[in-house]
């Protein structure tokens, strides 16, 4: 049986972050598989593919420009071992007397499960992208609101600025307490 590596170990071997490895794998969902818990698992071939992605990015290519070679079809036994199965499927796979039709059916079911997982990942990725766009739009709206508030807080005219400065000077020279100075200043600003 081939050795499977988790994304953390793959990241360490490639000298990149675990998040980077997951992002690369999610960009090429038909190349990289997940276990039954939804975690990426990598074979030695997968690690070589990740190395190709890293090299291409270091050469200035973008993720959309990278073209990986077509993945080789996996043997039915390896395919069955990597995919989640219910107990009945495990019993059929473990049975040495299983008919070739049953083994073929099991391989097809596993293939459909893998494609379904990939489609689900694509849908989630699209939803995350949409949410990011919505968050960016909300962030722009908040920035506009902050700018509007700042504009509203500024004095309406240079005359108002001069009046406010005069009120402060007058209040400071008269020795009025700060509360009365504020009232005095507001009278000059409004008139």
Coordinates of C-alpha atoms in Angstrom, one line a residue:
X1 CA 0.0 0.0 0.0
X2 CA 1.3 3.5 -0.8
X3 CA 2.2 5.9 1.9
X4 CA -0.2 8.8 2.4
X5 CA 1.0 12.2 3.7
X6 CA -1.1 14.8 5.4
X7 CA -1.0 18.4 4.3
X8 CA 1.1 19.5 7.3
X9 CA 3.9 17.0 6.3
X10 CA 3.5 18.0 2.6
X11 CA 3.9 21.6 3.6
X12 CA 7.1 20.9 5.6
X13 CA 8.6 18.9 2.7
X14 CA 7.9 21.7 0.3
X15 CA 9.0 24.4 2.7
X16 CA 5.7 26.3 2.4
X17 CA 2.7 26.8 4.8
X18 CA 0.0 24.3 5.3
X19 CA -2.5 26.9 4.0
X20 CA -0.6 27.2 0.8
X21 CA -0.6 23.5 0.2
X22 CA -4.4 23.4 0.8
X23 CA -4.9 26.4 -1.5
X24 CA -2.9 24.7 -4.3
X25 CA -4.8 21.4 -3.8
X26 CA -8.2 23.1 -3.9
X27 CA -7.2 24.8 -7.1
X28 CA -6.7 21.4 -8.8
X29 CA -9.4 19.3 -7.1
X30 CA -9.3 16.5 -9.7
X31 CA -5.6 15.9 -8.8
X32 CA -5.7 15.8 -5.0
X33 CA -7.9 13.7 -2.9
X34 CA -9.4 14.0 0.6
X35 CA -9.9 11.4 3.2
X36 CA -13.3 10.6 4.7
X37 CA -12.9 13.5 7.2
X38 CA -12.4 16.1 4.4
X39 CA -8.6 16.4 5.0
X40 CA -6.2 16.4 2.0
X41 CA -4.0 13.3 1.7
X42 CA -1.1 13.1 -0.6
X43 CA 0.8 10.3 -2.3
X44 CA 4.4 10.6 -3.5
X45 CA 3.0 11.4 -7.0
X46 CA 0.8 14.2 -5.4
X47 CA 3.9 15.6 -3.7
X48 CA 5.7 15.7 -7.1
X49 CA 2.7 17.6 -8.5
X50 CA 2.8 20.1 -5.6
X51 CA 6.5 20.5 -6.4
X52 CA 5.6 21.3 -10.0
X53 CA 3.1 23.9 -8.8
X54 CA 5.7 25.5 -6.5
X55 CA 8.3 25.6 -9.3
X56 CA 5.8 27.2 -11.8
X57 CA 4.8 29.8 -9.2
X58 CA 8.5 30.6 -8.5
X59 CA 9.0 31.1 -12.3
X60 CA 6.3 33.8 -12.3
X61 CA 3.3 31.8 -13.5
X62 CA -0.1 32.3 -11.9
X63 CA -2.3 29.5 -10.7
X64 CA -4.6 29.8 -13.7
X65 CA -1.6 29.5 -16.1
X66 CA -0.3 26.3 -14.5
X67 CA -1.1 23.1 -16.5
X68 CA -0.5 19.8 -14.8
X69 CA -0.1 16.6 -16.6
X70 CA -3.2 14.4 -16.7
X71 CA -3.4 12.2 -13.6
X72 CA -2.9 8.5 -14.2
X73 CA -5.9 6.4 -13.4
X74 CA -5.5 4.7 -10.0
X75 CA -5.8 0.9 -9.6
X76 CA -9.2 -0.1 -8.3
X77 CA -7.7 -1.4 -5.1
X78 CA -6.0 1.9 -4.3
X79 CA -9.1 3.9 -5.3
X80 CA -11.2 1.8 -3.0
X81 CA -8.7 2.2 -0.1
X82 CA -8.7 6.0 -0.3
X83 CA -12.4 6.7 -0.4
X84 CA -14.9 6.5 2.5
X85 CA -17.2 3.5 2.3
X86 CA -20.0 2.2 4.4
X87 CA -19.6 -1.2 6.2
X88 CA -21.3 -3.2 3.5
X89 CA -18.8 -1.9 0.9
X90 CA -15.9 -2.7 3.2
X91 CA -17.2 -6.3 3.6
X92 CA -17.6 -6.7 -0.2
X93 CA -14.1 -5.3 -0.8
X94 CA -12.6 -7.5 1.9
X95 CA -14.3 -10.6 0.6
X96 CA -11.8 -12.7 -1.5
X97 CA -14.8 -14.3 -3.2
X98 CA -16.2 -11.0 -4.5
X99 CA -17.3 -11.2 -8.1
X100 CA -15.6 -8.9 -10.7
X101 CA -18.9 -7.1 -11.2
X102 CA -19.1 -6.3 -7.5
X103 CA -15.5 -5.0 -7.5
X104 CA -16.2 -2.9 -10.7
X105 CA -19.4 -1.6 -9.1
X106 CA -17.5 -0.7 -5.9
X107 CA -14.9 1.2 -8.0
X108 CA -17.6 3.1 -9.8
X109 CA -19.3 4.0 -6.6
X110 CA -16.0 5.3 -5.2
X111 CA -15.4 7.3 -8.3
X112 CA -18.8 8.9 -8.1
X113 CA -18.2 9.7 -4.4
X114 CA -14.9 11.3 -5.3
X115 CA -16.4 13.4 -8.0
X116 CA -19.3 14.4 -5.7
X117 CA -16.7 15.6 -3.1
X118 CA -14.9 17.6 -5.8
X119 CA -18.1 19.2 -6.9
X120 CA -19.0 20.1 -3.3
X121 CA -15.5 21.6 -2.9
X122 CA -16.0 23.7 -6.0
X123 CA -19.4 24.9 -4.7
X124 CA -17.9 25.9 -1.4
X125 CA -15.1 27.7 -3.1
X126 CA -17.5 29.6 -5.2
X127 CA -19.6 30.5 -2.1
X128 CA -16.4 31.7 -0.3
X129 CA -15.5 33.9 -3.2
X130 CA -19.0 35.4 -3.2
X131 CA -18.8 36.0 0.5
X132 CA -15.4 37.7 0.1
X133 CA -16.9 40.0 -2.6
X134 CA -19.8 40.8 -0.3
X135 CA -17.4 41.6 2.6
X136 CA -15.3 43.8 0.3
X137 CA -18.5 45.7 -0.7
X138 CA -19.5 46.1 2.9
X139 CA -16.0 47.4 3.7
X140 CA -16.3 50.0 0.9
X141 CA -19.7 51.1 2.3
X142 CA -18.2 51.4 5.8
X143 CA -15.3 53.5 4.4
X144 CA -17.8 55.8 2.6
X145 CA -19.8 56.2 5.9
X146 CA -16.7 57.0 7.8
X147 CA -15.8 59.6 5.2
X148 CA -19.3 61.1 5.3
X149 CA -19.1 61.3 9.1
X150 CA -15.7 63.0 8.9
X151 CA -17.1 65.5 6.4
X152 CA -20.1 66.2 8.6
X153 CA -17.9 66.8 11.6
X154 CA -15.8 69.4 9.7
X155 CA -16.9 73.1 10.1
X156 CA -19.1 74.2 7.3
X157 CA -17.1 77.3 6.3
X158 CA -13.8 79.1 7.1
X159 CA -15.9 81.7 9.0
X160 CA -17.1 79.0 11.4
X161 CA -13.5 77.9 12.0
X162 CA -12.6 81.5 12.8
X163 CA -15.6 81.9 15.1
X164 CA -14.7 78.7 16.9
X165 CA -11.1 79.8 17.4
X166 CA -12.3 83.2 18.6
X167 CA -14.7 81.6 21.1
X168 CA -11.9 79.4 22.5
X169 CA -9.6 82.4 22.8
X170 CA -12.3 84.5 24.5
X171 CA -13.2 81.7 26.9
X172 CA -9.6 81.1 27.8
X173 CA -8.9 84.7 28.6
X174 CA -12.1 85.2 30.7
X175 CA -11.1 82.3 32.9
X176 CA -14.5 80.5 32.6
X177 CA -14.6 76.9 33.6
X178 CA -14.4 74.3 30.8
X179 CA -18.1 73.6 30.8
X180 CA -19.0 77.2 30.4
X181 CA -16.3 77.6 27.8
X182 CA -17.9 74.8 25.8
X183 CA -21.2 76.6 25.9
X184 CA -19.6 79.9 25.1
X185 CA -17.8 78.3 22.1
X186 CA -21.0 76.7 20.8
X187 CA -22.7 80.1 20.9
X188 CA -20.0 81.6 18.6
X189 CA -20.1 78.6 16.2
X190 CA -23.8 78.8 15.7
X191 CA -23.9 82.6 15.2

